[in-house]
CSV table of C-alpha atoms in Angstrom, one decimal:
chain,number,residue,atom,x,y,z
A,20,MET,CA,0.0,0.0,0.0
A,21,SER,CA,2.8,2.5,1.0
A,22,SER,CA,4.7,1.5,-2.2
A,23,ASP,CA,1.7,2.4,-4.3
A,24,HIS,CA,1.2,5.6,-2.5
A,25,GLY,CA,4.8,6.5,-3.0
A,26,SER,CA,4.6,5.7,-6.7
A,27,LEU,CA,1.5,7.9,-7.0
A,28,LYS,CA,3.3,10.8,-5.4
A,29,ALA,CA,6.2,10.3,-7.7
A,30,GLU,CA,3.9,10.3,-10.7
A,31,LYS,CA,2.2,13.5,-9.6
A,32,SER,CA,5.6,15.2,-9.0
A,33,ALA,CA,6.9,14.1,-12.4
A,34,ARG,CA,3.9,15.7,-14.0
A,35,LEU,CA,3.6,18.9,-12.0
A,36,LEU,CA,7.3,19.9,-11.6
A,37,PRO,CA,8.0,20.5,-15.3
A,38,VAL,CA,4.8,22.6,-15.5
A,39,PHE,CA,6.0,24.8,-12.6
A,40,GLU,CA,9.5,25.1,-14.2
A,41,VAL,CA,8.1,26.1,-17.5
A,42,ALA,CA,5.8,28.6,-15.8
A,43,ILE,CA,8.9,30.3,-14.4
A,44,VAL,CA,11.3,29.8,-17.3
A,45,VAL,CA,9.2,31.1,-20.2
A,46,PRO,CA,7.9,34.4,-18.6
A,47,THR,CA,11.4,35.1,-17.2
A,48,LEU,CA,13.2,34.7,-20.5
A,49,VAL,CA,10.5,36.6,-22.4
A,50,GLY,CA,10.3,39.4,-19.8
A,51,LEU,CA,14.1,39.7,-19.7
A,52,THR,CA,14.3,39.8,-23.5
A,53,VAL,CA,11.6,42.5,-23.7
A,54,ALA,CA,13.2,44.6,-20.9
A,55,ILE,CA,16.6,44.5,-22.7
A,56,ALA,CA,15.1,45.2,-26.1
A,57,ARG,CA,13.0,48.1,-24.8
A,58,ASP,CA,16.0,50.5,-25.0
A,59,GLY,CA,17.8,48.5,-27.7
A,60,GLY,CA,20.1,46.9,-25.2
A,61,SER,CA,22.0,50.2,-24.8
A,62,GLU,CA,22.6,49.8,-21.1
A,63,ILE,CA,24.1,46.4,-21.5
A,64,ARG,CA,26.2,47.5,-24.5
A,65,GLU,CA,27.7,50.4,-22.6
A,66,ASP,CA,28.9,48.1,-19.8
A,67,LEU,CA,29.4,44.9,-21.9
A,68,VAL,CA,33.0,44.3,-21.1
A,69,PRO,CA,32.8,44.7,-17.3
A,70,LEU,CA,29.6,42.6,-17.3
A,71,ILE,CA,31.3,39.8,-19.2
A,72,ILE,CA,34.1,39.9,-16.6
A,73,TRP,CA,31.6,39.7,-13.8
A,74,VAL,CA,29.9,36.8,-15.5
A,75,LEU,CA,33.2,34.9,-15.8
A,76,ILE,CA,34.2,35.5,-12.2
A,77,ILE,CA,30.8,34.6,-10.8
A,78,ALA,CA,30.5,31.5,-13.0
A,79,SER,CA,33.9,30.3,-11.8
A,80,VAL,CA,32.9,30.7,-8.2
A,81,GLU,CA,29.5,29.1,-8.8
A,82,MET,CA,31.3,26.0,-10.0
A,83,ILE,CA,31.9,25.1,-6.3
A,84,PRO,CA,28.3,24.5,-5.1
A,85,VAL,CA,27.6,23.6,-1.5
A,86,PRO,CA,25.2,20.7,-1.0
A,87,VAL,CA,22.4,21.5,1.4
A,88,TRP,CA,19.7,18.9,1.3
A,89,ARG,CA,18.5,16.1,-1.0
A,90,GLY,CA,20.4,17.4,-4.1
A,91,VAL,CA,19.6,21.0,-3.4
A,92,HIS,CA,22.8,23.2,-3.7
A,93,ILE,CA,23.6,26.8,-2.8
A,94,GLY,CA,26.2,28.7,-4.8
A,95,LEU,CA,29.0,30.8,-3.3
A,96,GLY,CA,28.5,33.6,-5.8
A,97,PHE,CA,25.8,35.4,-3.8
A,98,PRO,CA,28.0,38.4,-2.6
A,99,LEU,CA,29.3,38.9,-6.1
A,100,MET,CA,25.8,38.8,-7.6
A,101,MET,CA,24.7,41.4,-5.1
A,102,VAL,CA,27.5,43.7,-6.3
A,103,VAL,CA,26.3,43.3,-9.9
A,104,ALA,CA,22.7,44.0,-8.7
A,105,PHE,CA,23.9,47.2,-7.0
A,106,LEU,CA,26.1,48.4,-9.9
A,107,TYR,CA,23.8,47.7,-12.9
A,108,SER,CA,20.2,48.0,-13.9
A,109,PRO,CA,17.8,45.2,-13.0
A,110,GLN,CA,17.7,43.8,-16.6
A,111,ALA,CA,21.5,43.9,-16.9
A,112,ALA,CA,22.0,42.3,-13.5
A,113,ALA,CA,19.4,39.6,-14.2
A,114,ALA,CA,20.9,38.8,-17.6
A,115,ALA,CA,24.4,38.6,-16.0
A,116,ALA,CA,23.0,36.3,-13.2
A,117,LEU,CA,21.3,34.1,-15.8
A,118,LEU,CA,24.6,33.5,-17.6
A,119,ALA,CA,26.7,33.3,-14.5
A,120,ALA,CA,24.6,30.9,-12.5
A,121,SER,CA,26.7,27.9,-13.4
A,122,ASP,CA,26.2,24.4,-12.0
A,123,PRO,CA,28.8,21.6,-12.6
A,124,ARG,CA,26.0,19.2,-12.8
A,125,GLU,CA,25.0,20.8,-16.1
A,126,PHE,CA,28.3,19.8,-17.7
A,127,ARG,CA,28.0,16.2,-16.3
A,128,HIS,CA,24.5,16.0,-17.8
A,129,GLU,CA,23.0,15.3,-14.3
A,130,VAL,CA,20.2,17.8,-14.7
A,131,SER,CA,17.8,18.3,-17.6
A,132,LEU,CA,17.9,21.3,-19.9
A,133,LEU,CA,14.6,22.5,-18.3
A,134,ARG,CA,15.9,22.1,-14.8
A,135,ALA,CA,19.1,24.0,-15.7
A,136,LEU,CA,17.1,26.8,-17.2
A,137,PHE,CA,14.8,26.9,-14.1
A,138,ASN,CA,17.8,27.1,-11.8
A,139,ARG,CA,19.3,30.0,-13.8
A,140,CYS,CA,16.0,31.8,-14.2
A,141,GLN,CA,15.2,31.7,-10.5
A,142,VAL,CA,18.6,33.2,-9.7
A,143,ALA,CA,18.1,35.8,-12.4
A,144,LEU,CA,14.7,36.7,-10.9
A,145,ALA,CA,16.2,37.0,-7.4
A,146,VAL,CA,19.1,39.2,-8.5
A,147,GLY,CA,16.9,41.3,-10.7
A,148,SER,CA,14.5,41.8,-7.8
A,149,ALA,CA,17.4,42.9,-5.6
A,150,SER,CA,18.6,45.3,-8.2
A,151,LEU,CA,15.1,46.7,-8.7
A,152,ILE,CA,14.7,47.3,-4.9
A,153,PHE,CA,18.2,48.8,-4.6
A,154,HIS,CA,17.7,51.3,-7.4
A,155,ALA,CA,14.1,52.1,-6.6
A,156,LEU,CA,15.3,53.4,-3.2
A,157,GLY,CA,17.5,55.8,-5.1
A,158,ALA,CA,20.7,54.2,-3.9
A,159,SER,CA,24.0,54.5,-5.7
A,160,VAL,CA,27.4,53.0,-4.8
A,161,GLU,CA,29.0,56.3,-6.0
A,162,THR,CA,26.9,59.0,-4.4
A,163,SER,CA,24.9,57.4,-1.5
A,164,THR,CA,26.0,57.7,2.1
A,165,ALA,CA,27.0,54.6,4.1
A,166,PRO,CA,23.7,54.5,6.0
A,167,GLN,CA,21.7,54.7,2.8
A,168,LEU,CA,23.7,52.0,1.2
A,169,ILE,CA,23.4,49.7,4.2
A,170,VAL,CA,19.6,50.1,4.3
A,171,ALA,CA,19.2,49.7,0.5
A,172,ALA,CA,21.6,46.8,0.3
A,173,GLY,CA,19.9,45.1,3.3
A,174,LEU,CA,16.4,45.4,1.7
A,175,ALA,CA,17.7,44.3,-1.7
A,176,SER,CA,19.3,41.2,-0.1
A,177,ILE,CA,16.1,40.4,1.6
A,178,ALA,CA,14.3,40.6,-1.7
A,179,ASP,CA,16.8,38.3,-3.3
A,180,TYR,CA,16.4,35.8,-0.4
A,181,VAL,CA,12.6,35.9,-0.5
A,182,VAL,CA,12.4,35.3,-4.3
A,183,ASN,CA,15.1,32.7,-4.3
A,184,THR,CA,13.8,30.8,-1.3
A,185,ALA,CA,10.2,30.9,-2.4
A,186,LEU,CA,10.9,29.5,-5.9
A,187,VAL,CA,13.3,26.8,-4.6
A,188,CYS,CA,10.9,25.8,-1.9
A,189,VAL,CA,7.9,25.5,-4.2
A,190,ALA,CA,10.0,23.4,-6.7
A,191,ALA,CA,11.4,21.2,-3.9
A,192,SER,CA,7.9,20.9,-2.4
A,193,ILE,CA,6.5,19.5,-5.7
A,194,HIS,CA,9.6,17.3,-6.3
A,195,PHE,CA,9.5,15.7,-2.9
A,196,TRP,CA,5.8,16.0,-2.4
A,197,MET,CA,5.9,17.7,1.0
A,198,SER,CA,4.8,21.0,2.4
A,199,PRO,CA,6.8,24.1,1.6
A,200,LEU,CA,7.1,24.8,5.4
A,201,ARG,CA,8.8,21.5,5.9
A,202,VAL,CA,11.1,22.2,2.9
A,203,ILE,CA,12.1,25.6,4.5
A,204,ARG,CA,12.9,23.9,7.8
A,205,GLU,CA,15.1,21.3,6.0
A,206,LEU,CA,16.8,23.9,3.8
A,207,LYS,CA,18.1,26.3,6.4
A,208,VAL,CA,21.6,25.8,7.6
A,209,GLY,CA,21.7,26.1,11.4
A,210,ARG,CA,19.3,28.3,13.3
A,211,LEU,CA,17.2,30.6,11.1
A,212,SER,CA,18.4,33.8,12.9
A,213,GLU,CA,22.0,32.8,12.4
A,214,TYR,CA,21.4,32.0,8.7
A,215,LEU,CA,19.7,35.3,8.1
A,216,VAL,CA,22.4,37.3,9.8
A,217,SER,CA,25.0,35.5,7.7
A,218,TYR,CA,23.0,36.0,4.6
A,219,LEU,CA,22.7,39.8,5.2
A,220,GLY,CA,26.3,40.0,6.3
A,221,LEU,CA,27.5,38.7,3.0
């Protein structure tokens, strides 16, 4: 009986997870393309060389993923992606994150194309959200005061965390067929307060 129940859950997960992934990947890629094309890609062209350098640096760092729980990994490039989010427009930061979010499992063909795209798109959405919040607050790394930067960077990091965690938790909840709250409890490293302080500290 339990074996049949487990098989049923696996079948539901196998059907629903790709639907969720497509629901994130397609709008993200289309929206990012439209956002970049809206100004003819001028913002990215102006900063193309430094953006490429950032992508290469972050991609190299992201090739050292840290396993957290049941095949879920976290990358080490978060602080660098936040720098990109603060320096560049949301669409430029999101595009850079999409390209830089490397995963060695992609090269070993351990994840499907759809899963790889989902992983990259959810990172792009998180980084783009952080950049949007940072710049919406009028913050600038060149002209803002230290208190302004701390507040803006803190809120931007929270936005990144919320978007990233929400998308990963929903995907993991569907994949393992368990409640999102349980997934959140399993995903956090150490006590939640310590994890959040470390995240914001980065």
